[in-house]
XYZ file of C-alpha atoms in Angstrom:
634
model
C -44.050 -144.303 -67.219
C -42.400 -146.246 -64.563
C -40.853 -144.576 -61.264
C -37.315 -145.487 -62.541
C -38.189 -144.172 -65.849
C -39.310 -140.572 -63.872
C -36.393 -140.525 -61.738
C -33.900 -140.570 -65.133
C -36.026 -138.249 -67.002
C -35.219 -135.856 -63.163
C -31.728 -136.598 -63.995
C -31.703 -135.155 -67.721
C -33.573 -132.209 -67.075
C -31.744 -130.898 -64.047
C -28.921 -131.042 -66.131
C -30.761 -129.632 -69.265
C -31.914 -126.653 -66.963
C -28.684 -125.849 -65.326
C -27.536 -125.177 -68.894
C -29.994 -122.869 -69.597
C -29.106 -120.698 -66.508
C -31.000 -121.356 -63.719
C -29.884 -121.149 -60.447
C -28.779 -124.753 -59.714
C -29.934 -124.378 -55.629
C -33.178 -123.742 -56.615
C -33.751 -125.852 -59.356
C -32.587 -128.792 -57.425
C -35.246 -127.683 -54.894
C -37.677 -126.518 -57.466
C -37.100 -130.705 -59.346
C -36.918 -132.090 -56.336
C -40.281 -130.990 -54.827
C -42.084 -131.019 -58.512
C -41.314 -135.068 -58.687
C -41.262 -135.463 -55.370
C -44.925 -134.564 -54.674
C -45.391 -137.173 -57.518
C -43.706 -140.059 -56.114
C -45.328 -139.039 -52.427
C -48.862 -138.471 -54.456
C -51.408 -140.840 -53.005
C -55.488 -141.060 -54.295
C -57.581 -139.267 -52.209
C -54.907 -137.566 -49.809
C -54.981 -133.952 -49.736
C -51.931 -131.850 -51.742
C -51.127 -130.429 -47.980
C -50.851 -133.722 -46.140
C -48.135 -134.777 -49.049
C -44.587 -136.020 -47.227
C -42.480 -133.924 -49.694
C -42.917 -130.879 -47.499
C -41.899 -133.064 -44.758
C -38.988 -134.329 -46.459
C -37.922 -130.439 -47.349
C -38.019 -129.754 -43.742
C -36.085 -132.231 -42.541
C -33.393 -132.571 -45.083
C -33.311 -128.446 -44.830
C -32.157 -128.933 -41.077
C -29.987 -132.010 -42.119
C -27.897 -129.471 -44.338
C -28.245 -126.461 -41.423
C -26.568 -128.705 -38.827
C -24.091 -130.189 -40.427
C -20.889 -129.813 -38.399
C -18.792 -130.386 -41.362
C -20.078 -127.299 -43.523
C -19.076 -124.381 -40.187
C -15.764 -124.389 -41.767
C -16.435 -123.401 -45.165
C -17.502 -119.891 -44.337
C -13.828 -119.116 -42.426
C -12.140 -120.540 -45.421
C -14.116 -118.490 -47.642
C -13.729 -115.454 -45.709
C -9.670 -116.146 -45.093
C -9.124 -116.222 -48.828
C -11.510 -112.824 -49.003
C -9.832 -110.926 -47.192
C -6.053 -111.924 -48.210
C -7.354 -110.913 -51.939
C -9.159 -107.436 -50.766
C -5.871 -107.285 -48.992
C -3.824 -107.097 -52.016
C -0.750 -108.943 -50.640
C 0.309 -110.392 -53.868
C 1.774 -107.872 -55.574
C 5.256 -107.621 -53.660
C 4.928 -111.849 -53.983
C 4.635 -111.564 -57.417
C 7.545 -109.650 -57.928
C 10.370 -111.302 -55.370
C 9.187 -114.512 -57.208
C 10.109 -113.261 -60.657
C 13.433 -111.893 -59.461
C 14.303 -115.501 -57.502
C 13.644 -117.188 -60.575
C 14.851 -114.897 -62.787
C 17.489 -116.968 -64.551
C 14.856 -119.676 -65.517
C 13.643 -120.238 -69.003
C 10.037 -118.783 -68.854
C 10.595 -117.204 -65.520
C 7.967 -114.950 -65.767
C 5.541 -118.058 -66.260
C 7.002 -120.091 -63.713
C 6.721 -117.343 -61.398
C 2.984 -116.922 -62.442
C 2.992 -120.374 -61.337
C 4.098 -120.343 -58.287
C 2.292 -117.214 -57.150
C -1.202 -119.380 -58.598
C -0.564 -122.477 -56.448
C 0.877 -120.783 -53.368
C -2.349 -117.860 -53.380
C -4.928 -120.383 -54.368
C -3.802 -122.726 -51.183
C -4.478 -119.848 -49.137
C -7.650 -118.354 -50.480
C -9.058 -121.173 -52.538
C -10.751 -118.827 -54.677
C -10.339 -119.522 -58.207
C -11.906 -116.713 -59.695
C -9.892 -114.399 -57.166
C -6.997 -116.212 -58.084
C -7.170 -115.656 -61.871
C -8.511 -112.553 -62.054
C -5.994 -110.585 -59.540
C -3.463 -113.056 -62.002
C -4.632 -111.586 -64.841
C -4.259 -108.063 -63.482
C -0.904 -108.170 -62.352
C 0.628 -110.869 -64.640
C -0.721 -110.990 -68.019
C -0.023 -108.202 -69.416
C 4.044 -108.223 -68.094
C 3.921 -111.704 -69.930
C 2.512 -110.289 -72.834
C 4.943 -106.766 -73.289
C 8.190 -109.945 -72.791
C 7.156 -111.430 -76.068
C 5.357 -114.535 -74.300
C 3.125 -116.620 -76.782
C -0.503 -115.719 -75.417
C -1.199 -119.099 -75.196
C 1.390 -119.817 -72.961
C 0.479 -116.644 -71.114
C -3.287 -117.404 -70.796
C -2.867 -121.175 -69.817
C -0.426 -120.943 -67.401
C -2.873 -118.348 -65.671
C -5.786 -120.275 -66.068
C -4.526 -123.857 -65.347
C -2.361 -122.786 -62.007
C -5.363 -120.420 -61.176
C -7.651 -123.853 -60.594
C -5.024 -125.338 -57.939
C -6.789 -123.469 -55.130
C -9.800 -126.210 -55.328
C -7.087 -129.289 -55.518
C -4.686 -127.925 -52.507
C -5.669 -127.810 -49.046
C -7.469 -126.085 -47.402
C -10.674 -126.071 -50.003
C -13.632 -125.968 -50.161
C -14.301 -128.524 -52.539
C -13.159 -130.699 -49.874
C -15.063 -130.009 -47.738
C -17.960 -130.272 -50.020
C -17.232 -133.862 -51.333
C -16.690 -135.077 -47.581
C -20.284 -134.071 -46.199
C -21.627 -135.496 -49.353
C -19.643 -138.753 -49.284
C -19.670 -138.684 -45.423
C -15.926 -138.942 -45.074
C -13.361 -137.125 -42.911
C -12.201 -133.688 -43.647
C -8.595 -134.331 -42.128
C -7.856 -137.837 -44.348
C -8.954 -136.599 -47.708
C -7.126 -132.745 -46.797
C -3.412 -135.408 -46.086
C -4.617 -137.781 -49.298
C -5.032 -134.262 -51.702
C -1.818 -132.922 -50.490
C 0.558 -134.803 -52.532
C -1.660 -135.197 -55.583
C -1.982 -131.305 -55.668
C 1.358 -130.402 -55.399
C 2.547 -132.779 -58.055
C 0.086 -131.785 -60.267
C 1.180 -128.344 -60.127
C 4.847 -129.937 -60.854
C 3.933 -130.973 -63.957
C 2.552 -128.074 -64.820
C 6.119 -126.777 -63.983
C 7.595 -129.406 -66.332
C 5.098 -128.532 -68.952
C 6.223 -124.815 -69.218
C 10.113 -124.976 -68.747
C 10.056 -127.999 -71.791
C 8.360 -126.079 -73.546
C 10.227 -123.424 -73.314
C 13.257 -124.820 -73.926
C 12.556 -126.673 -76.939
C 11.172 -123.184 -78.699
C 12.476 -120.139 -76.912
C 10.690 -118.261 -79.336
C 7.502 -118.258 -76.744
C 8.971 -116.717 -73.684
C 11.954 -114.355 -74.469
C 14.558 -113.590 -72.291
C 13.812 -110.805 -70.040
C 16.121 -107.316 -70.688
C 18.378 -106.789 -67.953
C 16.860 -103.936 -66.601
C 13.926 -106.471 -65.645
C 16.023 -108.988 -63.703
C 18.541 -106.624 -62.183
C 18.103 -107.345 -58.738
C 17.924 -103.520 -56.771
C 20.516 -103.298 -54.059
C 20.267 -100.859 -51.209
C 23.106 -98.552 -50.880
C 24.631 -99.150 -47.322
C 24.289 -103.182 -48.005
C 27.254 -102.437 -50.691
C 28.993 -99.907 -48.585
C 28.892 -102.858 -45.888
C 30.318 -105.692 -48.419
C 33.174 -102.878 -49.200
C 33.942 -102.622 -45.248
C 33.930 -106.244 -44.125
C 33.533 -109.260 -47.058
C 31.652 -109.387 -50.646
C 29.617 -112.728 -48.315
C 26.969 -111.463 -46.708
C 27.056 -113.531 -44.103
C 30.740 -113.427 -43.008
C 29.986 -109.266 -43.583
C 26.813 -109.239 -41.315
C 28.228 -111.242 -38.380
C 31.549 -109.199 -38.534
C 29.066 -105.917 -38.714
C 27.204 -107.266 -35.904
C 30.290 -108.137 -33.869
C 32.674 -105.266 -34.630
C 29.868 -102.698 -35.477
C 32.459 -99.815 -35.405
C 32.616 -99.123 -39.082
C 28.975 -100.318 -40.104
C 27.044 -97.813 -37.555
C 25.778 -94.529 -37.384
C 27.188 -94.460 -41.081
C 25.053 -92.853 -43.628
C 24.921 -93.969 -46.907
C 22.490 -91.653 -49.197
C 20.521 -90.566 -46.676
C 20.152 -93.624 -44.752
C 21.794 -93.973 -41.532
C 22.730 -97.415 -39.862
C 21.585 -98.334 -36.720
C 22.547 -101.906 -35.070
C 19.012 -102.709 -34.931
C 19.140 -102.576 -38.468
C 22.438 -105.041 -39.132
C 20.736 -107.391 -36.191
C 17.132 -107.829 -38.598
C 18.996 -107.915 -41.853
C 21.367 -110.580 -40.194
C 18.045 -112.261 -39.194
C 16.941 -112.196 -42.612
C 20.037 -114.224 -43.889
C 19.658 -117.030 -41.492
C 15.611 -117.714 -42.126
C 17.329 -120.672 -44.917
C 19.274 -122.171 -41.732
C 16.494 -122.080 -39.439
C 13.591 -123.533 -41.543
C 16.267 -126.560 -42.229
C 16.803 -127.160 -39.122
C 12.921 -126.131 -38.211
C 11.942 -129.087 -40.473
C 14.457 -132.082 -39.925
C 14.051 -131.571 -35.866
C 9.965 -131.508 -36.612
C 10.336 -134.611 -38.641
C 12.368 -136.227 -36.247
C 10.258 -135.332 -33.710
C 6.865 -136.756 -35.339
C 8.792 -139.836 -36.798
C 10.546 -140.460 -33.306
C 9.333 -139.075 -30.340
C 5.854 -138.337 -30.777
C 4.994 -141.973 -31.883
C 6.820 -143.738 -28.755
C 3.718 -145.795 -26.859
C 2.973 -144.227 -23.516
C 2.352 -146.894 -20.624
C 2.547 -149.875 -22.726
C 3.385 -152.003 -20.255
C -0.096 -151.788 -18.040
C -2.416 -152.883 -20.791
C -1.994 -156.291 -20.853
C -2.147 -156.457 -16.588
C -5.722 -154.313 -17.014
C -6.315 -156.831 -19.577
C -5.899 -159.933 -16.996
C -7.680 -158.101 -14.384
C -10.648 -157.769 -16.816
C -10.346 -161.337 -17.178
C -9.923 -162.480 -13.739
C -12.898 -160.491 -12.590
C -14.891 -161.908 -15.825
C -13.574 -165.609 -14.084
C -14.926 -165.020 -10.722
C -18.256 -163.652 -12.271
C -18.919 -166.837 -14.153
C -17.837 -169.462 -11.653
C -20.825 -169.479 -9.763
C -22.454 -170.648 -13.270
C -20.063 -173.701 -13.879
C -20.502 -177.217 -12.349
C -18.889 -177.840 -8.830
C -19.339 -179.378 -5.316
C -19.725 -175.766 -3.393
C -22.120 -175.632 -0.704
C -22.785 -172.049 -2.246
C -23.489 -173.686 -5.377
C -27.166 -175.704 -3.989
C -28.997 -172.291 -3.562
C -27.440 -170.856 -7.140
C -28.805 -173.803 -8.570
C -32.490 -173.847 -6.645
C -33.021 -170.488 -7.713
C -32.083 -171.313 -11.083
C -34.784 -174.058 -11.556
C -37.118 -171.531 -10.286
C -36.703 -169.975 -13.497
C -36.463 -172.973 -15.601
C -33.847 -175.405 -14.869
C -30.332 -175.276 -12.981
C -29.154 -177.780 -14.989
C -29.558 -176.612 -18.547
C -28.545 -172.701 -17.336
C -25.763 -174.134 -15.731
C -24.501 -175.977 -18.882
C -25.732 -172.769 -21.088
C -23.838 -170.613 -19.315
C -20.710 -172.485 -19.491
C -21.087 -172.986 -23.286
C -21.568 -168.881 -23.380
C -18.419 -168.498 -21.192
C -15.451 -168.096 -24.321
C -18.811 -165.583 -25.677
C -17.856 -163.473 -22.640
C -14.365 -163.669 -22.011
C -14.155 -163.113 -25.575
C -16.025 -159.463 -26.089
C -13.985 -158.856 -22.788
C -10.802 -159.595 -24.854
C -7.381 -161.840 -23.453
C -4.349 -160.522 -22.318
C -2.495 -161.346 -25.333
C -5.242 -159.828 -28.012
C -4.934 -156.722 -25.612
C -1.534 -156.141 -25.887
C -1.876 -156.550 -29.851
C -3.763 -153.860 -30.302
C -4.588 -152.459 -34.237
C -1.395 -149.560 -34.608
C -1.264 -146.605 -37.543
C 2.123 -147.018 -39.344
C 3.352 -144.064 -37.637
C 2.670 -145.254 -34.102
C 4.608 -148.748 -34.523
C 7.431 -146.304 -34.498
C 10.154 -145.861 -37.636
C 12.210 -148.376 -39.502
C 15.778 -148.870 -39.215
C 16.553 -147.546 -42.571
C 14.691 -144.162 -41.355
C 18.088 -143.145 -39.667
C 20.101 -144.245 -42.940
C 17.814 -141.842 -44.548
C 17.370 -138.878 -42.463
C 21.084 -138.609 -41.658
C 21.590 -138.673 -45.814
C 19.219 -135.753 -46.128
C 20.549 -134.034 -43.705
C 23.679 -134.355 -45.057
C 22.661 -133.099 -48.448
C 20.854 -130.207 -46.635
C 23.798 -129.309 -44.823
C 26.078 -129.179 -48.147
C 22.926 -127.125 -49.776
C 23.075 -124.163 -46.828
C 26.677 -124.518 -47.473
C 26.750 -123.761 -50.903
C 23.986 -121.743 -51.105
C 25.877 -118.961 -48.000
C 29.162 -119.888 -49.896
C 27.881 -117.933 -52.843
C 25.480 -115.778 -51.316
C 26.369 -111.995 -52.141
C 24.588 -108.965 -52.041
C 21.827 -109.429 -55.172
C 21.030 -112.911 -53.326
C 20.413 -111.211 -50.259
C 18.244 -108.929 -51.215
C 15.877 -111.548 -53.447
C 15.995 -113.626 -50.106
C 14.858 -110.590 -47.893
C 12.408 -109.618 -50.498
C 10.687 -113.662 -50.209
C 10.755 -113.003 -46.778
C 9.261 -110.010 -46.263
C 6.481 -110.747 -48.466
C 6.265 -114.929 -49.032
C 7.335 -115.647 -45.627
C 4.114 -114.507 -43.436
C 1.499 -116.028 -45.915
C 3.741 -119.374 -45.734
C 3.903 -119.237 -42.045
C 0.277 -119.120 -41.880
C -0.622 -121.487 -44.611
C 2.029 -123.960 -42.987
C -0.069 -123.565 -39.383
C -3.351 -123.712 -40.844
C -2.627 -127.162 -42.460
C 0.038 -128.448 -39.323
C -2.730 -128.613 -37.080
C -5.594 -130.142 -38.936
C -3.072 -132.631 -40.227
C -1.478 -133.449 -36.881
C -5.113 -133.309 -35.212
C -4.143 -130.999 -33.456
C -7.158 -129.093 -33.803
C -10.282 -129.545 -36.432
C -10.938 -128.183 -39.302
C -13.328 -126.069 -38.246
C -11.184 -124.315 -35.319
C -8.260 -124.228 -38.009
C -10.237 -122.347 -40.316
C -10.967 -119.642 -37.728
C -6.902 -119.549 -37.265
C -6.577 -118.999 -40.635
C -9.434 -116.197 -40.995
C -8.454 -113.989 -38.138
C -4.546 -114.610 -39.301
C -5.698 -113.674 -42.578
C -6.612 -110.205 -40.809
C -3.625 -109.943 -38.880
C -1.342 -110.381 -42.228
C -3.520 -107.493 -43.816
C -3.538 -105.049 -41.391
C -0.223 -105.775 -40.804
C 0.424 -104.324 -44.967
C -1.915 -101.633 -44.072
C -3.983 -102.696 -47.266
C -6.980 -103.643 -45.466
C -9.713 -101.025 -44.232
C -13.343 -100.794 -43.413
C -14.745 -100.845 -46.925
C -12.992 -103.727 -48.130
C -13.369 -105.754 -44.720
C -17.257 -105.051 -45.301
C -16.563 -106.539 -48.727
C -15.049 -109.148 -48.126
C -17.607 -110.277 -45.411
C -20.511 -109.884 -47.727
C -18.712 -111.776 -50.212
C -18.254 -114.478 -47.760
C -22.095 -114.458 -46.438
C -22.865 -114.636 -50.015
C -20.900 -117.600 -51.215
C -21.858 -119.415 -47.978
C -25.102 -119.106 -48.297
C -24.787 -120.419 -51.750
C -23.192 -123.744 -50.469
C -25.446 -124.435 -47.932
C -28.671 -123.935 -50.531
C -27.056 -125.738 -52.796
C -26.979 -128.335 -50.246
C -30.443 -128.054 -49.366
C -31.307 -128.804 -52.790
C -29.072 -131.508 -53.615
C -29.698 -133.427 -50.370
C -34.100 -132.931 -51.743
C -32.623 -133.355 -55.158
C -30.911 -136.769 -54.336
C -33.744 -138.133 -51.479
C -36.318 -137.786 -54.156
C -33.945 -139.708 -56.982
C -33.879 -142.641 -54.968
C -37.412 -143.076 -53.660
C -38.011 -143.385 -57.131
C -35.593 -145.570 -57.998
C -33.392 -144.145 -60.117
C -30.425 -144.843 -57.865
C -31.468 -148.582 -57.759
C -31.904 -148.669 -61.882
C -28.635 -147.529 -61.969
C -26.287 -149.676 -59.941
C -28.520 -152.426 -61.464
C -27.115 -151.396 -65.075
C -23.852 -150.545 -63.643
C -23.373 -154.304 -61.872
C -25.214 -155.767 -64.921
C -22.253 -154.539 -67.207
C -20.086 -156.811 -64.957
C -17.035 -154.360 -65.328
C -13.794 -154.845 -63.253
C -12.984 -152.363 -60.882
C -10.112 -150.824 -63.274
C -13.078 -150.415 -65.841
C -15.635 -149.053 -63.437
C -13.093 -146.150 -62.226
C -12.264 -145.537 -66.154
C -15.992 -145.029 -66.547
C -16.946 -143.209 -63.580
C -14.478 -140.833 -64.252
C -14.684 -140.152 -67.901
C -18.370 -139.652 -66.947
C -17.550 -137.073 -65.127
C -14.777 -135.534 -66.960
C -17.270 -135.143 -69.909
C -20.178 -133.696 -67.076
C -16.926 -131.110 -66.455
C -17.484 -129.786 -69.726
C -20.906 -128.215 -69.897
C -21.302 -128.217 -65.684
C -19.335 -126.801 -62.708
C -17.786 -128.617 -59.938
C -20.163 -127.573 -57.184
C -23.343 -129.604 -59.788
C -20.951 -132.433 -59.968
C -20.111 -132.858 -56.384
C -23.804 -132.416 -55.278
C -25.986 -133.954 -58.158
C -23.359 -137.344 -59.920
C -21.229 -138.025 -57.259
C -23.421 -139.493 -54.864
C -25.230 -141.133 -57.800
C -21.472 -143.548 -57.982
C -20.622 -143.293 -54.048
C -22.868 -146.446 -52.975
C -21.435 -148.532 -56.182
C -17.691 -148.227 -54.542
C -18.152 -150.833 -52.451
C -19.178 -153.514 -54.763
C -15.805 -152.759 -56.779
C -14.128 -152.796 -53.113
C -12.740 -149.014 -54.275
C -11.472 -146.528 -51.761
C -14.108 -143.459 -51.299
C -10.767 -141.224 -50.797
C -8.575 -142.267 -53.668
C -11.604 -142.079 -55.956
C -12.530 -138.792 -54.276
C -9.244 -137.563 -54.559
C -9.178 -138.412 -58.343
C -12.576 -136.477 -58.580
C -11.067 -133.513 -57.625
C -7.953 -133.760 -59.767
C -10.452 -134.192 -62.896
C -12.769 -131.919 -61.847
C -9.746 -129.481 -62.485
C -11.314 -129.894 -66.052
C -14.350 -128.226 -65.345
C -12.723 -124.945 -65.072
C -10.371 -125.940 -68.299
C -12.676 -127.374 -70.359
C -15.405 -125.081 -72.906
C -18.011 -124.041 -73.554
C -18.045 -123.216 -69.879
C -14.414 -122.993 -68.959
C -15.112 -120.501 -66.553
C -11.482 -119.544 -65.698
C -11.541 -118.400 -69.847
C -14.121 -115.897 -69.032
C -12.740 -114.457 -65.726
C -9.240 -114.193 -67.689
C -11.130 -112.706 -70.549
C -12.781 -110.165 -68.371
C -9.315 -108.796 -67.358
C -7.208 -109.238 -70.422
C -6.624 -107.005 -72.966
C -8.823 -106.294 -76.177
C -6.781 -108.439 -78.842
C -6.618 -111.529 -76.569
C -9.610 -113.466 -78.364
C -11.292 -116.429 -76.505
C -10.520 -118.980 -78.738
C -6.831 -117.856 -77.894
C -7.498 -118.665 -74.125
C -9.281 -122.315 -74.930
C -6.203 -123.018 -77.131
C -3.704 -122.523 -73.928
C -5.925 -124.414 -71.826
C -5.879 -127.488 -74.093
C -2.399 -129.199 -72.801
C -3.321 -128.468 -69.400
C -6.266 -131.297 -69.458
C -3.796 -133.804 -71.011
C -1.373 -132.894 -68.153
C -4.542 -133.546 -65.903
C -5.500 -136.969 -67.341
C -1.684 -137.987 -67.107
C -1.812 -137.184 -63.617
C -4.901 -139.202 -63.106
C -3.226 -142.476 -64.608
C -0.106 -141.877 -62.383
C -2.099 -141.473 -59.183
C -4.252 -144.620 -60.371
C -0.937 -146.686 -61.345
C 0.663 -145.835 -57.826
C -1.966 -145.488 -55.404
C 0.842 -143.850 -52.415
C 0.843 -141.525 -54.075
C -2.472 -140.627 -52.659
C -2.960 -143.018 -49.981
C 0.337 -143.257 -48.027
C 0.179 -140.197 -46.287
C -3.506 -140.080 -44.571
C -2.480 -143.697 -43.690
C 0.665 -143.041 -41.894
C -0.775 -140.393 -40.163
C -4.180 -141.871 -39.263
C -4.108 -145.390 -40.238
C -5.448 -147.726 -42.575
């Protein structure tokens, strides 16, 4: 048998072993040094002197010093502790109230609460299972179809690995050797509008058989007001805002009253007044930061002196090379007898004036200088920006309008309740992602903001003590040491593969098919969307994906759309049986009657939604690219 031959029959029975429930760290490692002490196996040599232990050692320190892995462990441990926390409950339930009047509400709250916890913990079995807990069974009790019930959980429990921050991420870029920050800005978009059409998928659905989520009972979506909040709409106006700036400044018949029990205090009217302008100042937050970014943080600073350092450069780079040229000097006789010394005035003289455009050319002109390579962003906005910014604005302005217009009491109160419990985890997420976007810090130091503000937002609930803290961390030590095995093995795993060729055979078939680029992605993908169904992501990432990485260049494909459209499909391997492992953590939690099969059936239409958004983000590549681009460049 040939080496090619032995590195494919590697490649089948890693995957043939993973199946049967080994350990995939260790039987990479376990594979890799097996075949590998076979390819390194030389007559006569002595099994100790073989280079695969050498090869173990050094790819083992390869995977220990990668910078790009540190950050995976504060990720891991952010999302830890937020679930030990248990800060999803009170999320859960301003959510349902918000969207109360919504066909499916419960589901499209599920939703929500899915995307918005996975971005912050990127835990997917977390995310299901504490789902599943507080979610399933209120779906269930409504009258929802279980397979409604059980997908939406499932599906929107699997955003956490899409979304930044992931880990998955973070994974595919030290395998592919990209940056974290471009593929976390090319994943945003892609991740959020995947989760939209899982949005679409449940509220058409809905609506064309209402049969499958029944309309709550109005005890369910009757929104609880506090006493002295209606007592304060009888003194001043049924709008809360006119009512709380009146109460605020004519507090005369709003304090020291007591209303059940309750007494008001102006501190009191101040925060609640607080509360009702969060809407106003996240507009205005937002439009000032993107006018900021788009306006004044792009303007060049001290344009003007780069072309005169530029001429400089070149004037110097002049006076340098004269001496070389041809000329009547007096200085010029003893340039050129010590140039014949070493072989010749004449012929250096002419060489180096032939060699002069060489120099002056690495040195660069004063024109190339000043047209230096920009991002988007930096060659500072269009014209039609303004058009556009003063429209949204605009529209934004008649929104707030409306929205106080018609804000009364029961609005209030399902705004302070998103507050109070959405508002901190937003804040946080928001940061976490602001500064690794804006590069304002790396991904690393942004995953320690997010841990210790992880902390912060739990012992702020009082939810978090010693015994879950020490759980959390163990659970963090464990996964991490999980990843960087894992790597270990697939970096052995991989080095082994292509010393014998199997990488070679491969892109030999692959360029041998002649396919065009559109064809190559079609197959790379569906190879791996099938590989989703009896594998997980991490055996994907680590073992196939750098088996297609070195072919992307001979089909002139981006490494971050296709990576990006790796880890939309690889949303499959958590949808897809016989090891749709999002089924099983759903089925641990769920009650008794809910049969697997039932779970597998509600997962079904979320792969179709997941191919669908595959084509999209293949059709209109922006949709992926433009954002890392403006920000960083092409």
């Amino acid at each position: 048998m040939s080496d090619p031959a032995v590195g494919l029959l590697m490649l089948v029975l890693i995957v043939i072993v993973i199946m049967m429930g080994f350990p995939t760290a260790f039987t990479l490692m376990g594979l890799g040094m097996f075949f590998g002490f076979f390819a390194y196996h030389r007559g006569g040599e002595a099994w100790g002197d073989n280079h695969i232990f050498d090869l173990m050692v050094q790819r083992t320190y390869g995977a220990m010093t990668n910078d790009v892995l540190i950050s995976i462990p504060l990720f891991v441990l952010m999302g830890y502790v937020m679930e030990r926390g248990a800060l999803v409950d009170k999320m859960f339930y301003s959510i349902q109230l918000a969207f109360r009047r919504l066909p499916a509400s419960l589901a499209v709250a599920t939703l929500i609460v899915c995307t918005f916890w996975g971005i912050a913990s990127g835990l997917v079995g977390a995310v299901v299972v504490l789902m599943g807990v507080i979610a399933f069974n209120p779906m269930l009790k409504a009258g929802y179809d279980v397979k409604l019930a059980s997908g939406v959980i499932t599906a929107g429990g699997t955003l956490g690995i899409l979304i930044p921050p992931s880990v998955m991420i973070i994974v595919y870029a030290a395998v592919a050797g990209q940056s974290v920050v471009k593929l976390y800005a090319a994943a945003m978009f892609p991740g959020f509008f995947l989760a939209f059409l899982y949005l679409v998928y449940i509220v058409g659905w809905a609506l064309l058989n209402p049969k499958i989520a029944p309309k709550l009972p109005e005890s369910e979506t009757k929104v609880p007001v506090r006493p002295w909040i209606a007592k304060l709409q009888q003194s001043y106006s049924r709008k809360m805002l006119p009512a709380l700036l009146a109460a605020v400044l004519m507090p005369g018949r709003a304090v020291n009253a007591s209303v059940d029990g309750t007494r008001v205090t102006y501190s009191m009217l101040l925060t609640n007044l607080g509360h009702a302008l969060v809407p106003l100042v996240l507009t205005l937050a937002t439009l000032w930061a993107a006018w900021w970014y788009v306006v004044i943080h792009q303007q060049p600073d001290v344009q003007p002196q780069v072309p005169v350092a530029a001429q400089q450069q070149q004037q110097r780079a002049q006076e340098t090379l004269q001496p070389l040229g041809a000329g009547a000097q007096p200085a010029e006789d003893s340039t050129e007898e010590k140039l014949e010394e070493l072989g010749g005035g004449a012929s250096r003289s002419e060489a180096a004036t032939k060699n002069e455009p060489e120099v002056l050319e690495q040195m660069g002109s004063a024109e190339l200088r000043g047209k230096t390579i920009a991002a988007p962003a930096e060659l500072g906005p269009p014209p039609e920006f303004y058009t556009y910014f003063a429209f949204i604005a605009g529209i934004c302005g008649l929104l707030l309008l409306y929205y106080y217009w018609t804000m009364e009491a029961e609005q209030f109160e399902v705004l302070r309740l998103l507050i109070t419990s959405v508002m901190p985890l937003g804040i946080l997420t928001v940061v976490v992602l602001g500064v690794i976007l804006f590069g304002i810090t790396t991904a690393t130091e942004s995953a320690a903001v997010g841990a210790a503000g992880a902390f912060l937002l739990a012992f702020q609930a009082r939810t978090l003590d010693w015994k879950r803290t020490k759980e959390a961390v163990f659970l963090t030590a464990k996964t991490t040491s999980m990843v960087c095995w894992l790597f270990v093995g697939s970096a052995l795993f991989s080095a082994v593969f292509a010393i014998l060729g199997g990488q070679a055979l491969l892109e030999s078939w692959v360029l041998s098919l002649k396919m065009s680029p559109v064809q190559f992605m079609i197959l790379s993908q569906a190879i791996i969307f099938i590989l989703g169904w009896p594998l997980e992501w991490t055996e994907i990432i680590v073992i196939f994906v750098p088996i297609f990485l070195p072919m992307l260049k001979h089909f002139n494909i981006d490494p971050v759309l296709w990576g990006v459209l790796v880890f939309v499909n690889l949303q499959a391997a958590f949808l897809s049986p016989p090891v749709a492992m999002s089924a099983f953590y759903l089925k641990g939690v769920a009650p008794k009657h809910v049969t697997l099969n039932q779970i597998f059936a509600g997962m079904m239409p979320y792969m179709l939604i997941v191919i669908i958004c595959m084509v999209l983000m293949y059709i209109w590549p922006g949709l992926t690219l433009w954002l890392p681009n403006y920000l960083y460049g092409n």
